[in-house]
Amino acid sequence: MRHCDPGGNGCSRAQAASILGRLSDHVSAAIVRMISMTRPQLLGFAVASVLFAITSVHAEGDKAAGKKLVYTCAGCHGVPGYTNAYPQYPVPKIAGQNEQYIINALHGYQKGDRTHPTMMAQAQSLSDTDIQNIAAYLSSLAK
Amino acid sequence: MKSALTVLSFGAVLAFASTQVLARGNAENGKKKATTCFACHGADGNAVDPQYPRLAGQYDAYIQQVLHEYKDGRRNNAIMKGMDAALSDQDIEDVAAYFSSLPTKLDTLQGHIEGDK
């Protein structure tokens, strides 16, 4: 049989039907396997699916891309004890900070829920993906 | 020359004094006052839920600054505004002293940027 992609062109109705049929065979086989599982197996399966669901709630950030992006941040956040000009207080340590908190904080500066002028300007230049990547990298640095 | 030195030394004293704007609180009192914070930020100051920040080992004066900002609305966060409302200036100093004194997982970005290592 000619190679055929069900969603693409050049695929006859019969071929598509046979692919779909085979797919549904796989699905029903999987269901049969699940039904025949013992209780501990089922529990394990349930836990595994929940864990998978949790970790895939938000897109995984790219740490390597994040490491490139934080070059700018280091101008202030890379100097131990560096203080903000006015009012005077130290710029926070952000390496090792929690991932979702960093994402929320940067979105907060974008939306104006946080009002630090420099950080508002910095956050404006970041895309959602940039923010995810930065958060993935920074949170990975926890000591 | 002498008067120039006098002026300079005055300047130095003022510069030094202005870095001490925020006073340091009492960490032991802070631990007692911070019990409400533990639910989200962890008793060891290392929040488990990643939506809440780690506070352990964060700069004392930064935590104080942020608590004031949540309280007066410069940072707009419903949860923290509620938590902060009951804290006096002294409470804020003490709570910040406590969390900043804890063993930390945080660091500055020194040594963590491209080209550093």
Coordinates of N, CA and C in Angstrom, one line a residue, chain A residues 64 67-68 70-71 73-74 77-82 87-102 104 109 112-116 137-139 141-143, chain B residues 15 18-22 46-55 57-62 65 69-70 73-77 104-110 112-115 117:
Chain A
A64 N 18.5 26.6 28.4 CA 19.7 27.1 27.7 C 19.3 28.5 27.1
K67 N 19.3 31.0 29.9 CA 20.7 31.4 30.3 C 21.2 32.6 29.4
K68 N 20.8 32.6 28.1 CA 21.2 33.7 27.3 C 20.5 34.9 27.6
V70 N 19.2 35.9 30.5 CA 19.5 36.6 31.8 C 20.8 37.4 31.8
Y71 N 21.4 37.5 30.7 CA 22.6 38.3 30.5 C 22.3 39.7 31.0
C73 N 19.8 40.7 32.9 CA 19.4 40.8 34.3 C 20.6 41.0 35.2
A74 N 21.8 40.3 34.8 CA 22.9 40.3 35.7 C 23.5 41.6 35.9
H77 N 21.1 42.1 39.0 CA 20.9 41.0 39.8 C 22.2 40.1 40.0
G78 N 23.2 40.5 39.2 CA 24.4 39.7 39.3 C 25.5 40.3 40.2
V79 N 25.2 41.4 40.9 CA 26.1 42.0 41.7 C 25.7 41.9 43.2
P80 N 26.4 41.0 44.0 CA 26.0 40.8 45.3 C 25.9 42.1 46.1
G81 N 24.7 42.3 46.8 CA 24.5 43.5 47.6 C 24.2 44.7 46.8
Y82 N 24.0 44.6 45.5 CA 23.7 45.8 44.7 C 22.4 46.5 45.1
P87 N 13.9 54.2 46.2 CA 14.5 54.1 47.5 C 15.6 53.1 47.6
Q88 N 16.5 53.2 48.6 CA 17.6 52.3 48.6 C 17.3 51.0 49.3
Y89 N 17.3 49.9 48.5 CA 17.2 48.6 49.1 C 17.9 47.6 48.1
P90 N 18.3 46.5 48.6 CA 19.1 45.6 47.7 C 18.2 45.0 46.6
V91 N 18.7 44.8 45.4 CA 18.1 44.1 44.3 C 18.0 42.6 44.7
P92 N 16.8 42.0 44.6 CA 16.7 40.6 45.1 C 17.6 39.6 44.4
K93 N 17.9 38.5 45.2 CA 18.6 37.4 44.6 C 17.5 36.6 43.9
I94 N 17.8 36.3 42.6 CA 16.7 35.6 41.8 C 17.2 34.3 41.3
A95 N 18.5 33.9 41.4 CA 18.9 32.6 41.0 C 18.4 31.6 42.1
G96 N 17.7 30.6 41.6 CA 17.2 29.6 42.5 C 15.8 29.9 43.0
Q97 N 15.2 31.0 42.5 CA 13.9 31.3 42.9 C 12.9 30.4 42.2
N98 N 11.7 30.3 42.8 CA 10.7 29.3 42.2 C 10.2 29.7 40.9
E99 N 9.9 28.7 40.0 CA 9.6 29.0 38.6 C 8.4 29.8 38.4
Q100 N 7.3 29.3 38.9 CA 6.0 30.0 38.6 C 6.0 31.4 39.2
Y101 N 6.6 31.5 40.3 CA 6.7 32.9 41.0 C 7.4 33.9 40.0
I102 N 8.5 33.4 39.4 CA 9.2 34.3 38.5 C 8.3 34.7 37.3
N104 N 5.0 34.7 37.2 CA 4.0 35.6 37.7 C 4.5 37.0 37.9
Y109 N 4.9 42.8 36.2 CA 5.5 44.0 35.8 C 4.9 44.4 34.4
G112 N 1.4 45.9 35.1 CA 1.4 47.0 36.0 C 1.0 46.7 37.5
D113 N 0.8 45.4 37.8 CA 0.6 45.0 39.2 C 1.8 45.3 40.0
R114 N 2.9 45.2 39.4 CA 4.2 45.6 40.0 C 4.7 46.9 39.3
T115 N 5.2 47.8 40.1 CA 5.4 49.1 39.5 C 6.9 49.6 39.4
H116 N 7.8 48.7 39.7 CA 9.2 49.2 39.6 C 9.6 49.6 38.1
Y137 N 15.4 28.6 33.7 CA 16.8 28.6 34.0 C 17.0 29.0 35.5
L138 N 16.4 30.1 35.9 CA 16.7 30.7 37.2 C 16.3 29.6 38.3
S139 N 15.1 29.0 38.1 CA 14.7 28.0 39.1 C 15.6 26.8 39.2
L141 N 18.7 26.9 39.2 CA 19.9 27.2 39.9 C 19.9 27.1 41.4
A142 N 18.8 26.6 42.0 CA 18.6 26.5 43.4 C 19.8 25.7 44.0
K143 N 20.4 26.2 45.0 CA 21.5 25.6 45.7 C 21.2 24.4 46.5
Chain B
A15 N 26.5 59.6 53.3 CA 26.3 58.5 52.4 C 26.2 57.2 53.1
S18 N 22.8 56.9 54.9 CA 21.6 56.7 54.0 C 21.5 55.3 53.6
T19 N 22.5 54.5 53.7 CA 22.4 53.1 53.3 C 21.7 52.3 54.4
Q20 N 21.6 52.9 55.6 CA 21.0 52.2 56.7 C 19.6 52.7 57.0
V21 N 18.9 53.0 55.9 CA 17.5 53.5 56.0 C 16.6 52.5 56.7
L22 N 16.7 51.2 56.3 CA 15.8 50.2 56.9 C 16.5 49.6 58.1
N46 N 11.5 28.1 52.3 CA 11.6 27.6 51.0 C 10.3 27.0 50.5
A47 N 9.5 27.8 49.9 CA 8.1 27.4 49.5 C 8.2 26.2 48.5
V48 N 7.4 25.2 48.8 CA 7.3 24.0 48.0 C 6.6 24.3 46.7
D49 N 5.4 25.0 46.8 CA 4.6 25.3 45.7 C 5.3 26.4 44.9
P50 N 5.7 26.1 43.6 CA 6.5 27.0 42.8 C 5.9 28.4 42.5
Q51 N 4.6 28.5 42.8 CA 4.0 29.9 42.6 C 4.4 30.8 43.7
Y52 N 4.9 30.3 44.8 CA 5.2 31.2 46.0 C 6.8 31.3 46.0
P53 N 7.3 32.5 46.3 CA 8.7 32.7 46.3 C 9.4 32.1 47.6
R54 N 10.6 31.6 47.3 CA 11.5 31.3 48.4 C 11.9 32.6 49.1
L55 N 11.9 32.6 50.5 CA 12.3 33.8 51.2 C 13.5 33.6 52.0
G57 N 17.0 33.4 53.2 CA 18.3 34.0 52.7 C 18.1 35.1 51.7
Q58 N 16.9 35.6 51.5 CA 16.7 36.8 50.6 C 17.2 38.0 51.5
Y59 N 17.6 39.0 50.8 CA 18.1 40.2 51.5 C 17.0 40.7 52.5
D60 N 17.4 41.0 53.7 CA 16.5 41.5 54.7 C 15.8 42.8 54.2
A61 N 16.6 43.8 53.8 CA 15.9 45.1 53.4 C 15.0 44.9 52.2
Y62 N 15.3 43.9 51.3 CA 14.4 43.7 50.2 C 13.1 43.1 50.6
Q65 N 11.1 46.0 52.1 CA 10.7 46.8 51.0 C 9.4 46.3 50.4
E69 N 5.5 47.4 50.1 CA 4.9 47.7 48.8 C 3.5 46.9 48.7
Y70 N 3.5 45.7 49.2 CA 2.2 44.9 49.2 C 1.2 45.7 50.0
G73 N 0.0 48.9 48.3 CA -0.6 48.7 47.0 C 0.4 49.0 45.8
R74 N 1.6 49.4 46.1 CA 2.6 49.6 45.0 C 2.8 48.2 44.3
R75 N 2.7 47.1 45.0 CA 2.6 45.8 44.4 C 1.2 45.4 44.7
N76 N 0.5 45.0 43.6 CA -0.9 44.7 43.7 C -1.1 43.2 43.7
N77 N -1.3 42.6 44.9 CA -1.5 41.2 45.1 C -2.5 40.9 46.2
T104 N 19.9 29.4 52.7 CA 19.3 29.8 51.5 C 19.6 28.8 50.3
K105 N 18.7 28.8 49.4 CA 18.9 28.2 48.1 C 19.0 29.2 47.0
L106 N 18.9 30.5 47.4 CA 19.0 31.6 46.5 C 20.4 32.1 46.3
D107 N 20.6 32.8 45.2 CA 22.0 33.3 44.9 C 21.8 34.5 43.9
T108 N 22.8 35.3 43.8 CA 22.8 36.4 42.8 C 23.1 35.7 41.5
L109 N 23.1 36.4 40.4 CA 23.4 35.9 39.1 C 24.9 35.8 38.8
Q110 N 25.7 36.2 39.8 CA 27.1 36.2 39.5 C 27.6 34.7 39.3
H112 N 26.5 32.9 36.9 CA 25.4 32.1 36.3 C 25.0 32.6 34.9
I113 N 25.7 33.5 34.3 CA 25.3 33.9 33.0 C 26.3 33.4 31.9
E114 N 25.8 33.4 30.7 CA 26.6 32.9 29.5 C 28.0 33.6 29.5
G115 N 29.0 32.8 29.4 CA 30.3 33.3 29.4 C 31.0 33.4 30.7
K117 N 31.1 30.8 32.9 CA 31.8 29.6 33.2 C 32.2 28.8 31.9

